[in-house]
PDB file of C-alpha atoms and ligand atoms in Angstrom:
ATOM      1  CA  MET A 309     128.441 203.977 125.126  1.00  0.00           C
ATOM      2  CA  TRP A 310     125.268 204.612 122.934  1.00  0.00           C
ATOM      3  CA  PRO A 311     122.325 202.225 123.427  1.00  0.00           C
ATOM      4  CA  THR A 312     122.347 198.802 121.928  1.00  0.00           C
ATOM      5  CA  PRO A 313     120.422 198.471 118.624  1.00  0.00           C
ATOM      6  CA  LEU A 314     116.769 199.227 118.823  1.00  0.00           C
ATOM      7  CA  SER A 315     116.680 199.743 122.567  1.00  0.00           C
ATOM      8  CA  GLY A 316     116.477 203.639 123.120  1.00  0.00           C
ATOM      9  CA  VAL A 317     114.283 205.217 120.642  1.00  0.00           C
ATOM     10  CA  GLY A 318     112.100 207.658 122.083  1.00  0.00           C
ATOM     11  CA  ALA A 319     113.846 206.811 125.520  1.00  0.00           C
ATOM     12  CA  GLY A 320     114.367 210.535 126.676  1.00  0.00           C
ATOM     13  CA  ALA A 321     117.692 212.358 127.094  1.00  0.00           C
ATOM     14  CA  VAL A 322     120.123 209.675 126.775  1.00  0.00           C
ATOM     15  CA  GLY A 323     122.345 209.365 123.698  1.00  0.00           C
ATOM     16  CA  PRO A 324     122.793 211.258 120.661  1.00  0.00           C
ATOM     17  CA  PRO A 325     120.041 213.732 119.406  1.00  0.00           C
ATOM     18  CA  CYS A 326     118.885 211.031 116.744  1.00  0.00           C
ATOM     19  CA  LEU A 327     117.971 208.589 119.347  1.00  0.00           C
ATOM     20  CA  ARG A 328     115.771 211.375 121.419  1.00  0.00           C
ATOM     21  CA  GLY A 329     112.135 212.541 120.921  1.00  0.00           C
ATOM     22  CA  ALA A 330     108.925 211.093 120.138  1.00  0.00           C
ATOM     23  CA  PRO A 331     108.799 208.153 117.401  1.00  0.00           C
ATOM     24  CA  LEU A 332     108.169 209.279 114.162  1.00  0.00           C
ATOM     25  CA  ALA A 333     105.419 207.662 111.788  1.00  0.00           C
ATOM     26  CA  LEU A 334     106.839 206.662 108.508  1.00  0.00           C
ATOM     27  CA  ASN A 335     104.267 208.007 105.671  1.00  0.00           C
ATOM     28  CA  ALA A 336     103.391 205.610 102.597  1.00  0.00           C
ATOM     29  CA  SER A 337     105.990 207.064 100.290  1.00  0.00           C
ATOM     30  CA  GLN A 338     108.907 206.491 103.222  1.00  0.00           C
ATOM     31  CA  MET A 339     107.631 202.725 103.501  1.00  0.00           C
ATOM     32  CA  ASP A 340     107.896 202.409  99.854  1.00  0.00           C
ATOM     33  CA  ARG A 341     111.388 204.331  99.406  1.00  0.00           C
ATOM     34  CA  TYR A 342     112.994 202.563 102.498  1.00  0.00           C
ATOM     35  CA  SER A 343     111.183 199.345 102.048  1.00  0.00           C
ATOM     36  CA  ARG A 344     114.431 197.207 101.276  1.00  0.00           C
ATOM     37  CA  GLN A 345     116.100 198.225 104.488  1.00  0.00           C
ATOM     38  CA  LEU A 346     113.139 198.433 106.619  1.00  0.00           C
ATOM     39  CA  LEU A 347     113.294 194.494 105.855  1.00  0.00           C
ATOM     40  CA  LEU A 348     116.589 194.345 107.455  1.00  0.00           C
ATOM     41  CA  ARG A 349     115.987 193.092 110.985  1.00  0.00           C
ATOM     42  CA  GLU A 350     118.750 195.050 112.076  1.00  0.00           C
ATOM     43  CA  ILE A 351     117.049 198.341 110.934  1.00  0.00           C
ATOM     44  CA  GLY A 352     113.471 198.196 110.526  1.00  0.00           C
ATOM     45  CA  GLY A 353     111.032 200.835 111.183  1.00  0.00           C
ATOM     46  CA  GLU A 354     112.717 202.040 114.395  1.00  0.00           C
ATOM     47  CA  GLY A 355     116.010 201.821 112.800  1.00  0.00           C
ATOM     48  CA  GLN A 356     114.828 204.075 109.948  1.00  0.00           C
ATOM     49  CA  GLU A 357     113.232 206.543 112.288  1.00  0.00           C
ATOM     50  CA  ARG A 358     116.693 207.013 113.981  1.00  0.00           C
ATOM     51  CA  LEU A 359     118.072 207.525 110.512  1.00  0.00           C
ATOM     52  CA  LEU A 360     115.423 210.206 109.617  1.00  0.00           C
ATOM     53  CA  ARG A 361     116.004 212.037 112.784  1.00  0.00           C
ATOM     54  CA  ALA A 362     120.029 211.831 112.487  1.00  0.00           C
ATOM     55  CA  SER A 363     122.042 214.803 111.645  1.00  0.00           C
ATOM     56  CA  VAL A 364     125.769 214.022 109.696  1.00  0.00           C
ATOM     57  CA  LEU A 365     128.217 216.505 108.842  1.00  0.00           C
ATOM     58  CA  VAL A 366     130.012 215.198 105.735  1.00  0.00           C
ATOM     59  CA  VAL A 367     133.559 217.245 105.173  1.00  0.00           C
ATOM     60  CA  GLY A 368     134.402 217.384 101.528  1.00  0.00           C
ATOM     61  CA  ALA A 369     132.250 216.557  98.491  1.00  0.00           C
ATOM     62  CA  GLY A 370     134.691 215.108  96.412  1.00  0.00           C
ATOM     63  CA  GLY A 371     135.939 211.602  95.610  1.00  0.00           C
ATOM     64  CA  LEU A 372     135.195 210.078  99.138  1.00  0.00           C
ATOM     65  CA  GLY A 373     132.110 212.632  99.897  1.00  0.00           C
ATOM     66  CA  SER A 374     130.351 211.871  96.896  1.00  0.00           C
ATOM     67  CA  PRO A 375     129.667 208.098  97.604  1.00  0.00           C
ATOM     68  CA  ALA A 376     129.170 208.955 101.227  1.00  0.00           C
ATOM     69  CA  CYS A 377     126.544 211.698 100.729  1.00  0.00           C
ATOM     70  CA  LEU A 378     124.636 209.814  97.781  1.00  0.00           C
ATOM     71  CA  TYR A 379     124.374 206.787 100.004  1.00  0.00           C
ATOM     72  CA  LEU A 380     123.570 208.518 103.435  1.00  0.00           C
ATOM     73  CA  ALA A 381     120.796 210.502 101.339  1.00  0.00           C
ATOM     74  CA  ALA A 382     119.534 207.053 100.045  1.00  0.00           C
ATOM     75  CA  ALA A 383     119.330 205.578 103.281  1.00  0.00           C
ATOM     76  CA  GLY A 384     117.205 208.619 104.557  1.00  0.00           C
ATOM     77  CA  VAL A 385     119.683 210.097 106.975  1.00  0.00           C
ATOM     78  CA  GLY A 386     117.562 212.908 107.700  1.00  0.00           C
ATOM     79  CA  HIS A 387     119.739 215.930 108.217  1.00  0.00           C
ATOM     80  CA  LEU A 388     123.008 216.066 105.804  1.00  0.00           C
ATOM     81  CA  PHE A 389     125.460 218.906 106.240  1.00  0.00           C
ATOM     82  CA  VAL A 390     127.910 218.989 103.270  1.00  0.00           C
ATOM     83  CA  ALA A 391     131.056 221.389 103.488  1.00  0.00           C
ATOM     84  CA  ASP A 392     133.398 222.029 100.725  1.00  0.00           C
ATOM     85  CA  GLY A 393     135.227 225.480  99.736  1.00  0.00           C
ATOM     86  CA  ASP A 394     135.785 224.126  96.133  1.00  0.00           C
ATOM     87  CA  ARG A 395     134.220 224.582  92.733  1.00  0.00           C
ATOM     88  CA  VAL A 396     133.388 221.774  90.326  1.00  0.00           C
ATOM     89  CA  GLU A 397     136.090 221.153  87.736  1.00  0.00           C
ATOM     90  CA  LEU A 398     136.035 219.070  84.598  1.00  0.00           C
ATOM     91  CA  SER A 399     138.827 216.776  86.202  1.00  0.00           C
ATOM     92  CA  ASN A 400     136.780 215.876  89.166  1.00  0.00           C
ATOM     93  CA  LEU A 401     133.855 214.154  87.152  1.00  0.00           C
ATOM     94  CA  GLN A 402     136.128 211.083  86.853  1.00  0.00           C
ATOM     95  CA  ARG A 403     135.370 210.179  90.473  1.00  0.00           C
ATOM     96  CA  GLN A 404     133.152 212.790  92.298  1.00  0.00           C
ATOM     97  CA  ILE A 405     129.865 211.495  91.129  1.00  0.00           C
ATOM     98  CA  LEU A 406     127.659 214.005  93.041  1.00  0.00           C
ATOM     99  CA  HIS A 407     128.697 216.509  90.199  1.00  0.00           C
ATOM    100  CA  GLY A 408     127.938 216.739  86.557  1.00  0.00           C
ATOM    101  CA  CYS A 409     128.694 218.792  83.439  1.00  0.00           C
ATOM    102  CA  ASP A 410     126.087 220.906  83.758  1.00  0.00           C
ATOM    103  CA  ARG A 411     127.333 222.225  87.177  1.00  0.00           C
ATOM    104  CA  LEU A 412     130.876 222.904  86.130  1.00  0.00           C
ATOM    105  CA  ASP A 413     132.356 225.987  88.121  1.00  0.00           C
ATOM    106  CA  GLN A 414     129.504 225.768  90.926  1.00  0.00           C
ATOM    107  CA  PRO A 415     130.433 225.473  94.288  1.00  0.00           C
ATOM    108  CA  LYS A 416     130.771 221.931  95.087  1.00  0.00           C
ATOM    109  CA  ALA A 417     128.572 221.944  98.306  1.00  0.00           C
ATOM    110  CA  GLU A 418     125.723 223.639  96.201  1.00  0.00           C
ATOM    111  CA  SER A 419     126.211 220.749  93.572  1.00  0.00           C
ATOM    112  CA  ALA A 420     126.012 218.249  96.080  1.00  0.00           C
ATOM    113  CA  ALA A 421     122.706 219.588  97.435  1.00  0.00           C
ATOM    114  CA  VAL A 422     121.455 219.486  93.918  1.00  0.00           C
ATOM    115  CA  ALA A 423     122.182 215.928  93.485  1.00  0.00           C
ATOM    116  CA  ILE A 424     121.176 214.983  96.747  1.00  0.00           C
ATOM    117  CA  ARG A 425     117.885 216.606  96.629  1.00  0.00           C
ATOM    118  CA  ALA A 426     117.203 215.134  93.091  1.00  0.00           C
ATOM    119  CA  LEU A 427     117.841 211.515  94.917  1.00  0.00           C
ATOM    120  CA  ASN A 428     115.981 212.174  98.036  1.00  0.00           C
ATOM    121  CA  PRO A 429     113.776 215.070  98.691  1.00  0.00           C
ATOM    122  CA  ASP A 430     112.460 213.370 101.890  1.00  0.00           C
ATOM    123  CA  ILE A 431     115.612 214.538 103.703  1.00  0.00           C
ATOM    124  CA  GLU A 432     117.152 218.248 104.508  1.00  0.00           C
ATOM    125  CA  VAL A 433     120.590 219.083 102.714  1.00  0.00           C
ATOM    126  CA  VAL A 434     122.421 222.067 104.053  1.00  0.00           C
ATOM    127  CA  PRO A 435     125.423 222.960 101.485  1.00  0.00           C
ATOM    128  CA  ILE A 436     128.305 224.913 103.370  1.00  0.00           C
ATOM    129  CA  ASN A 437     130.200 226.700 100.705  1.00  0.00           C
ATOM    130  CA  GLN A 438     133.639 227.040 102.692  1.00  0.00           C
ATOM    131  CA  GLU A 439     136.329 224.913 103.927  1.00  0.00           C
ATOM    132  CA  LEU A 440     136.034 224.481 107.649  1.00  0.00           C
ATOM    133  CA  ASP A 441     138.290 226.203 110.235  1.00  0.00           C
ATOM    134  CA  ALA A 442     138.575 226.367 113.947  1.00  0.00           C
ATOM    135  CA  ALA A 443     136.388 229.436 114.063  1.00  0.00           C
ATOM    136  CA  SER A 444     133.307 227.796 111.778  1.00  0.00           C
ATOM    137  CA  ALA A 445     133.450 224.123 112.559  1.00  0.00           C
ATOM    138  CA  PRO A 446     132.713 223.752 116.302  1.00  0.00           C
ATOM    139  CA  SER A 447     129.146 225.321 115.869  1.00  0.00           C
ATOM    140  CA  LEU A 448     128.585 223.219 113.040  1.00  0.00           C
ATOM    141  CA  LEU A 449     129.829 219.777 114.970  1.00  0.00           C
ATOM    142  CA  GLU A 450     127.543 220.570 117.918  1.00  0.00           C
ATOM    143  CA  ARG A 451     124.476 220.173 115.722  1.00  0.00           C
ATOM    144  CA  VAL A 452     125.392 216.846 114.348  1.00  0.00           C
ATOM    145  CA  ASP A 453     125.432 213.161 115.584  1.00  0.00           C
ATOM    146  CA  LEU A 454     128.572 212.054 113.613  1.00  0.00           C
ATOM    147  CA  VAL A 455     130.936 213.470 111.206  1.00  0.00           C
ATOM    148  CA  VAL A 456     132.101 211.964 107.917  1.00  0.00           C
ATOM    149  CA  ASP A 457     135.956 213.096 107.025  1.00  0.00           C
ATOM    150  CA  GLY A 458     136.346 212.998 103.420  1.00  0.00           C
ATOM    151  CA  SER A 459     138.990 215.867 103.201  1.00  0.00           C
ATOM    152  CA  ASP A 460     142.143 215.809 101.597  1.00  0.00           C
ATOM    153  CA  ASN A 461     144.592 217.648 104.070  1.00  0.00           C
ATOM    154  CA  PHE A 462     145.967 217.462 107.465  1.00  0.00           C
ATOM    155  CA  PRO A 463     144.971 220.631 109.088  1.00  0.00           C
ATOM    156  CA  THR A 464     141.424 219.529 108.336  1.00  0.00           C
ATOM    157  CA  ARG A 465     141.671 216.086 109.693  1.00  0.00           C
ATOM    158  CA  TYR A 466     143.441 217.418 112.899  1.00  0.00           C
ATOM    159  CA  LEU A 467     140.824 219.917 113.407  1.00  0.00           C
ATOM    160  CA  LEU A 468     137.800 217.563 112.951  1.00  0.00           C
ATOM    161  CA  ASN A 469     139.815 214.969 115.134  1.00  0.00           C
ATOM    162  CA  ALA A 470     140.195 217.544 117.927  1.00  0.00           C
ATOM    163  CA  LEU A 471     136.516 218.812 117.769  1.00  0.00           C
ATOM    164  CA  CYS A 472     135.168 215.421 117.754  1.00  0.00           C
ATOM    165  CA  GLN A 473     137.081 214.654 121.209  1.00  0.00           C
ATOM    166  CA  GLN A 474     135.782 217.976 122.641  1.00  0.00           C
ATOM    167  CA  LEU A 475     132.281 217.352 121.511  1.00  0.00           C
ATOM    168  CA  HIS A 476     132.087 213.693 121.975  1.00  0.00           C
ATOM    169  CA  LYS A 477     131.167 212.935 118.395  1.00  0.00           C
ATOM    170  CA  PRO A 478     132.119 209.834 116.348  1.00  0.00           C
ATOM    171  CA  LEU A 479     134.401 210.495 113.386  1.00  0.00           C
ATOM    172  CA  VAL A 480     134.185 208.241 110.267  1.00  0.00           C
ATOM    173  CA  SER A 481     137.274 208.738 108.248  1.00  0.00           C
ATOM    174  CA  GLY A 482     138.594 207.584 104.986  1.00  0.00           C
ATOM    175  CA  ALA A 483     141.744 207.995 102.517  1.00  0.00           C
ATOM    176  CA  VAL A 484     142.314 207.289  99.006  1.00  0.00           C
ATOM    177  CA  VAL A 485     145.362 207.027  96.746  1.00  0.00           C
ATOM    178  CA  GLY A 486     146.125 205.231  93.546  1.00  0.00           C
ATOM    179  CA  PHE A 487     144.545 201.847  93.923  1.00  0.00           C
ATOM    180  CA  SER A 488     144.384 201.865  97.539  1.00  0.00           C
ATOM    181  CA  GLY A 489     142.476 203.165 100.649  1.00  0.00           C
ATOM    182  CA  GLN A 490     141.617 203.123 104.152  1.00  0.00           C
ATOM    183  CA  VAL A 491     138.941 203.612 106.496  1.00  0.00           C
ATOM    184  CA  ALA A 492     138.682 203.884 110.305  1.00  0.00           C
ATOM    185  CA  THR A 493     136.196 205.199 112.841  1.00  0.00           C
ATOM    186  CA  PHE A 494     137.444 207.201 115.698  1.00  0.00           C
ATOM    187  CA  ARG A 495     135.200 207.153 119.018  1.00  0.00           C
ATOM    188  CA  HIS A 496     137.887 208.677 121.211  1.00  0.00           C
ATOM    189  CA  GLY A 497     135.455 211.426 122.119  1.00  0.00           C
ATOM    190  CA  LEU A 498     132.991 208.893 123.565  1.00  0.00           C
ATOM    191  CA  ASP A 499     135.491 206.510 124.958  1.00  0.00           C
ATOM    192  CA  PRO A 500     138.889 207.725 125.932  1.00  0.00           C
ATOM    193  CA  SER A 501     140.335 204.418 125.755  1.00  0.00           C
ATOM    194  CA  LEU A 502     140.030 204.412 122.203  1.00  0.00           C
ATOM    195  CA  PRO A 503     142.603 205.617 119.545  1.00  0.00           C
ATOM    196  CA  CYS A 504     142.127 208.989 117.841  1.00  0.00           C
ATOM    197  CA  TYR A 505     143.396 209.949 114.210  1.00  0.00           C
ATOM    198  CA  ARG A 506     146.571 211.338 115.602  1.00  0.00           C
ATOM    199  CA  CYS A 507     147.194 208.042 117.158  1.00  0.00           C
ATOM    200  CA  LEU A 508     147.352 206.924 113.514  1.00  0.00           C
ATOM    201  CA  HIS A 509     149.281 209.981 112.008  1.00  0.00           C
ATOM    202  CA  PRO A 510     150.811 211.682 115.080  1.00  0.00           C
ATOM    203  CA  LEU A 511     152.244 214.437 112.665  1.00  0.00           C
ATOM    204  CA  PRO A 512     151.633 215.703 109.270  1.00  0.00           C
ATOM    205  CA  PRO A 513     154.257 214.193 106.770  1.00  0.00           C
ATOM    206  CA  GLU A 514     156.916 216.298 105.292  1.00  0.00           C
ATOM    207  CA  LEU A 515     155.337 218.055 102.127  1.00  0.00           C
ATOM    208  CA  GLY A 516     155.698 215.936  99.213  1.00  0.00           C
ATOM    209  CA  SER A 517     157.064 212.835 101.062  1.00  0.00           C
ATOM    210  CA  GLU A 518     153.650 210.926 100.832  1.00  0.00           C
ATOM    211  CA  PRO A 519     151.837 210.101  97.416  1.00  0.00           C
ATOM    212  CA  THR A 520     148.682 212.185  96.703  1.00  0.00           C
ATOM    213  CA  CYS A 521     145.873 211.890  94.172  1.00  0.00           C
ATOM    214  CA  VAL A 522     147.125 215.224  92.626  1.00  0.00           C
ATOM    215  CA  ALA A 523     150.599 213.697  92.103  1.00  0.00           C
ATOM    216  CA  VAL A 524     150.241 210.164  91.519  1.00  0.00           C
ATOM    217  CA  GLY A 525     146.452 209.902  90.514  1.00  0.00           C
ATOM    218  CA  VAL A 526     143.566 207.703  91.719  1.00  0.00           C
ATOM    219  CA  LEU A 527     141.082 205.411  90.342  1.00  0.00           C
ATOM    220  CA  GLY A 528     137.381 206.614  90.691  1.00  0.00           C
ATOM    221  CA  ALA A 529     136.078 203.302  91.472  1.00  0.00           C
ATOM    222  CA  VAL A 530     138.558 203.254  94.583  1.00  0.00           C
ATOM    223  CA  THR A 531     137.098 206.137  95.896  1.00  0.00           C
ATOM    224  CA  GLY A 532     133.693 204.866  95.380  1.00  0.00           C
ATOM    225  CA  VAL A 533     134.612 201.468  97.358  1.00  0.00           C
ATOM    226  CA  VAL A 534     136.010 203.758 100.451  1.00  0.00           C
ATOM    227  CA  GLY A 535     133.427 206.385 100.032  1.00  0.00           C
ATOM    228  CA  SER A 536     130.567 203.675 100.298  1.00  0.00           C
ATOM    229  CA  TYR A 537     132.409 202.124 103.197  1.00  0.00           C
ATOM    230  CA  LEU A 538     132.076 205.442 105.137  1.00  0.00           C
ATOM    231  CA  ALA A 539     128.462 205.608 104.689  1.00  0.00           C
ATOM    232  CA  LEU A 540     128.182 202.088 105.739  1.00  0.00           C
ATOM    233  CA  GLU A 541     130.369 202.589 108.865  1.00  0.00           C
ATOM    234  CA  SER A 542     128.103 205.788 109.471  1.00  0.00           C
ATOM    235  CA  VAL A 543     124.842 204.217 109.376  1.00  0.00           C
ATOM    236  CA  LYS A 544     126.285 201.361 111.829  1.00  0.00           C
ATOM    237  CA  GLU A 545     127.488 204.002 114.227  1.00  0.00           C
ATOM    238  CA  LEU A 546     124.078 205.935 114.127  1.00  0.00           C
ATOM    239  CA  LEU A 547     122.087 202.663 114.820  1.00  0.00           C
ATOM    240  CA  GLY A 548     124.647 200.919 117.019  1.00  0.00           C
ATOM    241  CA  LEU A 549     124.767 197.877 114.664  1.00  0.00           C
ATOM    242  CA  GLY A 550     127.526 195.118 114.347  1.00  0.00           C
ATOM    243  CA  SER A 551     131.176 195.557 114.896  1.00  0.00           C
ATOM    244  CA  THR A 552     132.399 199.138 113.719  1.00  0.00           C
ATOM    245  CA  LEU A 553     135.812 199.942 112.954  1.00  0.00           C
ATOM    246  CA  ALA A 554     136.230 201.936 116.135  1.00  0.00           C
ATOM    247  CA  GLY A 555     139.696 200.839 117.279  1.00  0.00           C
ATOM    248  CA  HIS A 556     140.713 199.271 114.015  1.00  0.00           C
ATOM    249  CA  LEU A 557     142.070 200.431 110.662  1.00  0.00           C
ATOM    250  CA  LEU A 558     140.628 198.826 107.373  1.00  0.00           C
ATOM    251  CA  LEU A 559     143.143 198.803 104.439  1.00  0.00           C
ATOM    252  CA  PHE A 560     141.944 198.229 101.000  1.00  0.00           C
ATOM    253  CA  ASP A 561     143.983 197.190  98.082  1.00  0.00           C
ATOM    254  CA  GLY A 562     141.846 197.356  94.908  1.00  0.00           C
ATOM    255  CA  LEU A 563     144.791 196.113  92.508  1.00  0.00           C
ATOM    256  CA  ASP A 564     145.064 193.089  94.608  1.00  0.00           C
ATOM    257  CA  GLY A 565     141.683 192.703  95.570  1.00  0.00           C
ATOM    258  CA  ARG A 566     142.329 192.606  99.135  1.00  0.00           C
ATOM    259  CA  PHE A 567     140.786 193.950 102.622  1.00  0.00           C
ATOM    260  CA  LEU A 568     142.940 193.901 105.657  1.00  0.00           C
ATOM    261  CA  ARG A 569     141.602 194.905 109.201  1.00  0.00           C
ATOM    262  CA  LEU A 570     144.240 195.765 111.508  1.00  0.00           C
ATOM    263  CA  ARG A 571     143.892 196.650 115.188  1.00  0.00           C
ATOM    264  CA  LEU A 572     144.916 200.529 115.869  1.00  0.00           C
ATOM    265  CA  PRO A 573     146.492 200.869 119.226  1.00  0.00           C
ATOM    266  CA  LYS A 574     146.047 204.142 121.356  1.00  0.00           C
ATOM    267  CA  ARG A 575     149.407 205.799 121.637  1.00  0.00           C
ATOM    268  CA  ASP A 576     150.458 207.124 124.854  1.00  0.00           C
ATOM    269  CA  ASP A 577     152.273 209.887 123.533  1.00  0.00           C
ATOM    270  CA  CYS A 578     149.741 210.969 120.906  1.00  0.00           C
ATOM    271  CA  PRO A 579     149.640 214.788 120.509  1.00  0.00           C
ATOM    272  CA  GLN A 580     145.981 214.603 120.627  1.00  0.00           C
ATOM    273  CA  CYS A 581     144.775 212.043 123.002  1.00  0.00           C
ATOM    274  CA  GLY A 582     147.972 211.028 124.903  1.00  0.00           C
ATOM    275  CA  GLY A 583     148.195 213.921 127.563  1.00  0.00           C
ATOM    276  CA  VAL A 584     150.794 215.930 125.330  1.00  0.00           C
ATOM    277  CA  SER A 585     149.857 219.676 124.959  1.00  0.00           C
ATOM    278  CA  VAL A 586     147.810 219.980 121.554  1.00  0.00           C
ATOM    279  CA  SER A 587     147.947 223.467 121.037  1.00  0.00           C
ATOM    280  CA  SER A 588     151.972 223.345 120.534  1.00  0.00           C
ATOM    281  CA  SER A 589     151.845 220.259 118.274  1.00  0.00           C
ATOM    282  CA  LEU A 590     149.019 221.236 116.056  1.00  0.00           C
ATOM    283  CA  PRO A 591     150.283 221.989 112.517  1.00  0.00           C
ATOM    284  CA  VAL A 592     149.705 225.285 110.704  1.00  0.00           C
ATOM    285  CA  GLY A 593     148.638 225.700 106.921  1.00  0.00           C
TER     286      GLY A 593
HETATM  287 ZN1   ZN B1071     145.296 209.942 119.563  1.00  0.00          ZN
END
């Protein structure tokens, strides 16, 4: 387990990298920029220093990654890695608020970096203009404290789930379609008694059997709700605040205006964390 809130800053080699090292001194500009969250008893100066020291990988600079990146950047998460292999298209702008008309056809990760730097030049942003794969992802994940999964495909989701287990990283994951969405935090890499993403989705759905945003559409504000929740969960994980969604699944129904929090059990027969061989059960493609 990570240290409880505000108990481990500068304590040495215990905990994730964002909790190590000498305390940072906030300058006057940072004191002003982050003043509203410095007022929060749960964050304060020590929490802000942790955020500035933290490294987060956001996978996907789309509908979910956009609000997640913007709120993480605004909160002063000090090192943001943004991975996306696509380019900005006109049809993205209805929900992918990192991008604008002036950056159509640019790589999304680069466009995201432009928006993030404009919002908060106080932090470092590293654009990665490619889809993550088994060759490129491990070295990247080793450098971060936490992974946000805003991707839109099962191979990427399964890869991040497996690597977060191997590398002991928390994984904050979201999905949307239509007017509904879901959020979950997976800490199986830090606590093997907790479920992983494949406890929720053991196998990928048959092609065409599940609705997708491309097939049935999605409202931009719904991606805003879920993507913002990814940022909230990430800040809580980084600072050890409150009751996170680890071991739970949060369902959002935007049409009926409801949230529902369910307990997510660990599956004994999970292909990733249940003891079954993973290599034989990973999907291809
Ligand atoms: Zn599992």
